[in-house]
CSV table of C-alpha atoms in Angstrom, one decimal:
chain,number,residue,atom,x,y,z
A,13,MET,CA,12.1,30.0,0.9
A,14,ARG,CA,12.1,30.5,4.7
A,15,ARG,CA,9.5,27.7,5.1
A,16,ARG,CA,11.5,25.3,2.9
A,17,THR,CA,14.7,26.0,4.7
A,18,ALA,CA,13.1,25.5,8.1
A,19,LEU,CA,11.6,22.2,7.1
A,20,ALA,CA,14.8,20.9,5.6
A,21,ALA,CA,16.7,21.8,8.8
A,22,GLY,CA,14.4,19.6,10.9
A,23,LEU,CA,14.8,16.4,8.8
A,24,ALA,CA,17.5,14.1,7.8
A,25,TRP,CA,16.9,14.2,4.0
A,26,SER,CA,19.1,13.0,1.3
A,27,ALA,CA,20.2,16.3,-0.3
A,28,ALA,CA,21.1,19.5,1.4
A,29,ALA,CA,19.0,22.6,0.5
A,30,CYS,CA,20.6,25.0,-1.8
A,31,ALA,CA,19.6,28.2,-3.7
A,32,GLU,CA,19.2,26.5,-7.0
A,33,ALA,CA,17.4,23.2,-6.0
A,34,PRO,CA,14.9,22.3,-3.4
A,35,PRO,CA,15.6,19.5,-0.9
A,36,ARG,CA,14.6,16.0,-2.0
A,37,LEU,CA,12.1,13.8,-0.2
A,38,ARG,CA,13.1,10.1,-0.7
A,39,VAL,CA,9.9,8.1,-0.9
A,40,GLY,CA,9.9,4.3,-0.8
A,41,PHE,CA,7.5,2.4,-3.1
A,42,ALA,CA,6.8,-1.3,-3.6
A,43,VAL,CA,6.1,-2.3,-7.2
A,44,GLY,CA,3.6,-4.9,-8.3
A,45,TYR,CA,0.7,-2.8,-7.0
A,46,ALA,CA,-1.1,-1.7,-10.1
A,47,PRO,CA,-2.5,0.9,-10.4
A,48,PHE,CA,-0.9,2.2,-7.1
A,49,SER,CA,2.7,1.7,-8.1
A,50,GLU,CA,4.2,-0.2,-11.0
A,51,ILE,CA,6.9,-0.1,-13.6
A,52,GLY,CA,5.5,1.0,-17.0
A,53,SER,CA,6.5,-0.2,-20.4
A,54,ASP,CA,9.0,2.7,-20.6
A,55,GLY,CA,10.7,1.5,-17.4
A,56,GLN,CA,9.4,4.4,-15.3
A,57,LEU,CA,7.6,4.1,-12.0
A,58,LYS,CA,3.9,5.1,-12.3
A,59,GLY,CA,0.6,4.9,-10.5
A,60,PHE,CA,-1.8,6.5,-8.1
A,61,GLU,CA,0.6,6.7,-5.2
A,62,VAL,CA,3.4,7.9,-7.4
A,63,ASP,CA,1.3,10.8,-8.7
A,64,LEU,CA,0.1,11.6,-5.2
A,65,ALA,CA,3.7,11.7,-4.0
A,66,GLN,CA,4.5,14.1,-6.8
A,67,GLN,CA,1.6,16.4,-5.9
A,68,LEU,CA,2.5,16.3,-2.2
A,69,CYS,CA,6.1,17.2,-3.0
A,70,ALA,CA,5.0,20.0,-5.3
A,71,ARG,CA,2.9,21.5,-2.5
A,72,LEU,CA,5.8,21.3,-0.1
A,73,GLY,CA,8.4,22.7,-2.5
A,74,LEU,CA,10.4,19.4,-2.6
A,75,GLN,CA,11.8,17.2,-5.3
A,76,LEU,CA,10.6,13.6,-5.3
A,77,GLY,CA,13.2,10.9,-5.0
A,78,GLN,CA,11.9,7.4,-5.8
A,79,THR,CA,13.2,4.3,-4.2
A,80,ILE,CA,11.8,0.8,-5.1
A,81,LEU,CA,12.0,-1.9,-2.4
A,82,ASP,CA,10.3,-5.1,-1.4
A,83,PHE,CA,7.4,-4.4,0.9
A,84,ASP,CA,9.1,-6.0,3.9
A,85,GLY,CA,12.2,-3.9,3.4
A,86,LEU,CA,10.4,-0.5,3.6
A,87,VAL,CA,10.3,0.0,7.4
A,88,PRO,CA,13.9,-1.1,7.9
A,89,ALA,CA,15.0,1.3,5.1
A,90,LEU,CA,13.0,4.1,6.8
A,91,GLN,CA,14.6,3.4,10.2
A,92,ALA,CA,18.1,3.2,8.5
A,93,ARG,CA,17.4,6.6,6.9
A,94,LYS,CA,17.7,5.3,3.4
A,95,ILE,CA,14.3,6.7,2.7
A,96,ASP,CA,12.3,9.5,4.3
A,97,ALA,CA,8.7,8.3,3.8
A,98,ILE,CA,6.8,5.2,2.7
A,99,MET,CA,3.9,5.2,0.2
A,100,ALA,CA,3.2,1.6,-0.5
A,101,SER,CA,-0.4,0.9,0.4
A,102,MET,CA,0.7,0.5,4.1
A,103,SER,CA,-2.2,0.1,6.5
A,104,ILE,CA,-2.2,2.2,9.7
A,105,THR,CA,-2.3,-0.4,12.4
A,106,PRO,CA,-1.6,-0.2,16.2
A,107,GLU,CA,1.4,-2.6,15.8
A,108,ARG,CA,3.0,-0.4,13.1
A,109,GLU,CA,2.3,2.7,15.1
A,110,GLN,CA,4.5,1.4,17.8
A,111,VAL,CA,7.4,1.4,15.4
A,112,ILE,CA,6.8,4.3,12.9
A,113,ALA,CA,4.4,7.3,12.5
A,114,PHE,CA,1.8,7.9,9.9
A,115,THR,CA,0.0,10.8,8.3
A,116,ALA,CA,-3.8,10.8,8.1
A,117,PRO,CA,-5.1,8.2,5.7
A,118,TYR,CA,-5.1,9.0,2.0
A,119,TYR,CA,-7.1,6.0,0.8
A,120,TYR,CA,-9.2,3.1,2.1
A,121,SER,CA,-9.3,-0.3,0.5
A,122,PRO,CA,-11.3,-3.5,1.0
A,123,VAL,CA,-9.4,-6.8,1.5
A,124,ARG,CA,-10.6,-10.0,-0.2
A,125,LEU,CA,-9.6,-13.5,-1.1
A,126,VAL,CA,-9.1,-14.4,-4.7
A,127,VAL,CA,-9.7,-17.9,-5.9
A,128,ARG,CA,-10.6,-19.8,-9.1
A,129,GLY,CA,-14.1,-19.0,-10.2
A,130,ASP,CA,-15.0,-22.7,-10.2
A,131,ALA,CA,-13.5,-23.4,-6.7
A,132,ARG,CA,-15.5,-26.0,-4.8
A,133,PHE,CA,-14.6,-24.7,-1.3
A,134,GLU,CA,-16.0,-21.9,0.8
A,135,ALA,CA,-13.9,-18.9,1.5
A,136,THR,CA,-13.9,-19.6,5.3
A,137,PRO,CA,-11.4,-21.1,7.7
A,138,ALA,CA,-13.2,-24.4,7.6
A,139,GLY,CA,-13.5,-24.3,3.8
A,140,LEU,CA,-9.8,-23.5,3.3
A,141,GLN,CA,-8.6,-26.2,5.8
A,142,GLY,CA,-5.5,-27.9,4.3
A,143,ARG,CA,-5.4,-25.5,1.3
A,144,ARG,CA,-2.6,-23.1,0.3
A,145,ILE,CA,-3.0,-19.4,0.7
A,146,GLY,CA,-0.4,-17.0,-0.7
A,147,VAL,CA,0.3,-13.6,0.9
A,148,GLU,CA,3.0,-11.0,0.4
A,149,ARG,CA,5.6,-11.2,3.2
A,150,GLY,CA,5.6,-8.3,5.7
A,151,THR,CA,2.0,-7.3,5.0
A,152,ILE,CA,-1.0,-7.3,7.4
A,153,HIS,CA,-2.4,-10.0,5.1
A,154,GLU,CA,0.3,-12.3,6.3
A,155,ARG,CA,-0.5,-12.0,9.9
A,156,PHE,CA,-4.3,-12.0,9.4
A,157,ALA,CA,-4.1,-15.2,7.3
A,158,ALA,CA,-1.9,-16.9,9.8
A,159,ASP,CA,-4.2,-16.0,12.7
A,160,THR,CA,-7.5,-16.6,10.8
A,161,PHE,CA,-6.8,-19.6,8.6
A,162,LYS,CA,-4.9,-21.6,11.2
A,163,ARG,CA,-5.5,-25.0,9.4
A,164,SER,CA,-4.4,-23.7,6.0
A,165,GLN,CA,-0.9,-23.5,4.7
A,166,VAL,CA,0.1,-19.9,4.5
A,167,LEU,CA,2.9,-19.3,2.0
A,168,ARG,CA,4.9,-16.0,2.0
A,169,TYR,CA,6.2,-14.3,-1.1
A,170,ALA,CA,8.5,-11.3,-1.7
A,171,THR,CA,5.9,-9.6,-4.0
A,172,GLN,CA,2.3,-9.9,-4.8
A,173,ASP,CA,3.1,-10.4,-8.4
A,174,GLN,CA,4.8,-13.7,-7.4
A,175,VAL,CA,1.7,-14.7,-5.5
A,176,PHE,CA,-0.5,-14.1,-8.6
A,177,LEU,CA,1.9,-16.2,-10.8
A,178,ASP,CA,1.6,-19.2,-8.4
A,179,LEU,CA,-2.1,-18.8,-8.1
A,180,LYS,CA,-2.4,-18.9,-11.9
A,181,ALA,CA,-0.1,-21.9,-12.1
A,182,GLY,CA,-2.3,-23.8,-9.6
A,183,ARG,CA,0.4,-23.9,-6.9
A,184,LEU,CA,-2.0,-21.9,-4.6
A,185,ASP,CA,-5.7,-22.2,-3.8
A,186,ALA,CA,-6.2,-18.6,-2.8
A,187,THR,CA,-4.5,-15.3,-2.1
A,188,LEU,CA,-5.5,-12.6,0.4
A,189,VAL,CA,-4.9,-9.2,-1.0
A,190,ASP,CA,-6.2,-5.6,-1.3
A,191,ALA,CA,-9.2,-5.8,-3.6
A,192,VAL,CA,-8.2,-3.0,-5.8
A,193,ILE,CA,-4.7,-4.4,-6.3
A,194,ALA,CA,-6.3,-7.8,-7.2
A,195,GLN,CA,-8.8,-6.2,-9.6
A,196,PHE,CA,-6.3,-4.2,-11.6
A,197,GLY,CA,-3.2,-6.2,-11.2
A,198,PHE,CA,-4.7,-9.6,-11.8
A,199,LEU,CA,-8.5,-10.1,-12.4
A,200,LYS,CA,-8.6,-7.6,-15.3
A,201,GLN,CA,-5.5,-9.1,-16.9
A,202,VAL,CA,-5.3,-12.1,-19.1
A,203,ASP,CA,-3.7,-14.2,-16.3
A,204,GLY,CA,-6.7,-13.5,-14.1
A,205,ARG,CA,-9.3,-14.9,-16.3
A,206,GLY,CA,-11.3,-17.6,-14.5
A,207,PHE,CA,-10.5,-16.2,-11.1
A,208,ALA,CA,-12.8,-14.2,-8.8
A,209,PHE,CA,-13.2,-12.6,-5.4
A,210,ALA,CA,-14.6,-14.9,-2.6
A,211,GLY,CA,-15.7,-14.3,1.0
A,212,PRO,CA,-16.3,-11.1,2.9
A,213,ASP,CA,-14.3,-7.8,3.1
A,214,PHE,CA,-11.8,-8.6,5.7
A,215,SER,CA,-10.6,-5.0,6.1
A,216,ARG,CA,-13.6,-4.5,8.4
A,217,ASP,CA,-11.6,-6.2,11.1
A,218,THR,CA,-9.9,-3.1,12.4
A,219,ARG,CA,-7.8,-5.1,14.9
A,220,TYR,CA,-5.7,-6.0,11.9
A,221,TYR,CA,-6.4,-3.5,9.2
A,222,GLY,CA,-6.6,-0.4,11.2
A,223,LYS,CA,-7.6,3.1,10.0
A,224,GLY,CA,-6.8,3.1,6.4
A,225,ILE,CA,-3.6,3.7,4.3
A,226,GLY,CA,-1.2,6.4,5.3
A,227,VAL,CA,2.3,7.8,4.5
A,228,GLY,CA,4.8,6.0,6.8
A,229,LEU,CA,7.4,8.2,8.6
A,230,ARG,CA,10.0,8.1,11.3
A,231,LYS,CA,8.5,9.1,14.6
A,232,ALA,CA,11.1,11.8,15.0
A,233,ASP,CA,9.8,13.4,11.8
A,234,ALA,CA,6.1,13.4,12.7
A,235,PRO,CA,6.0,16.9,14.2
A,236,THR,CA,7.7,18.4,11.2
A,237,LEU,CA,7.4,16.4,8.0
A,238,GLY,CA,4.3,14.6,9.2
A,239,ARG,CA,2.5,17.9,10.0
A,240,ARG,CA,3.4,19.4,6.6
A,241,LEU,CA,2.3,16.3,4.7
A,242,ASP,CA,-1.0,16.3,6.6
A,243,GLU,CA,-1.5,19.9,5.7
A,244,ALA,CA,-0.8,19.1,2.0
A,245,LEU,CA,-3.1,16.1,2.1
A,246,ALA,CA,-5.9,18.2,3.6
A,247,ALA,CA,-5.3,20.9,0.9
A,248,LEU,CA,-5.5,18.3,-1.9
A,249,ARG,CA,-8.7,16.8,-0.4
A,250,SER,CA,-10.4,20.2,0.1
A,251,SER,CA,-9.5,21.4,-3.4
A,252,GLY,CA,-10.9,18.3,-5.0
A,253,ALA,CA,-7.4,17.3,-6.4
A,254,LEU,CA,-7.3,14.1,-4.4
A,255,LYS,CA,-10.7,13.0,-5.6
A,256,ALA,CA,-9.7,13.9,-9.2
A,257,LEU,CA,-6.6,11.7,-8.8
A,258,ASN,CA,-8.8,8.9,-7.5
A,259,ASP,CA,-11.2,9.2,-10.5
A,260,ARG,CA,-8.3,9.1,-12.9
A,261,TYR,CA,-7.4,5.6,-11.7
A,262,PHE,CA,-10.5,4.1,-10.1
A,263,SER,CA,-14.2,3.7,-10.7
A,264,LEU,CA,-14.7,3.4,-7.0
A,265,ASP,CA,-14.2,6.2,-4.4
A,266,LEU,CA,-11.3,5.1,-2.3
A,267,VAL,CA,-10.3,8.5,-0.8
A,268,THR,CA,-13.5,9.6,1.0
A,269,PRO,CA,-13.4,8.4,4.6
A,270,PRO,CA,-15.9,5.7,5.4
A,271,ARG,CA,-18.8,6.6,7.8
């Protein structure tokens, strides 16, 4: 109880600590990221990042508060103290680290283009010249696409689900997206039939895609909440719980740091 009270005192969380209930950690999620975070048929938020947030809160003795936002609204909500942390497949990049803090990475994901399987163009800047590439607004994909595919038309959307809908309808020629999200949220679904990955893994460009995916935090909370979350992540990793959670959702190992 002493540890919980000290932690709560150092952070601007949504609920005051009391004897009957632990303080609440308000985590911001962005839906449309199956199997990381999505709304299930029962109307409840579910997915890898939601389960990981539950496990982290359990280790810290906190209740999980779930807040669903568009991706580009997460950092403003964090800065406005409407949420306390971000778990929405957010890459740790130098640009973002100027604004917010991050925990250590909790997963790593390749980044690919998705196109029609019978596309007659190469997945290169020259091959996509004059074509339409859909990206989710506020993501690293948006900036990478604008900088890399300068002669393409880069169209911004509020959610990745909207991008997939327009790709299916033929209003887009390609989308740039995390490969796991594309695989589970589109390619393995009925709407994704006839589509495929194209081109290289763009996440290798660390100038844009940084060090991996971490929990986003206010800089002022990094010495307190950030340190405790890093300790909890390290404990989940060393105990095998993080790998077990990975294996529940993915056939690939996304949680072991690349060498």
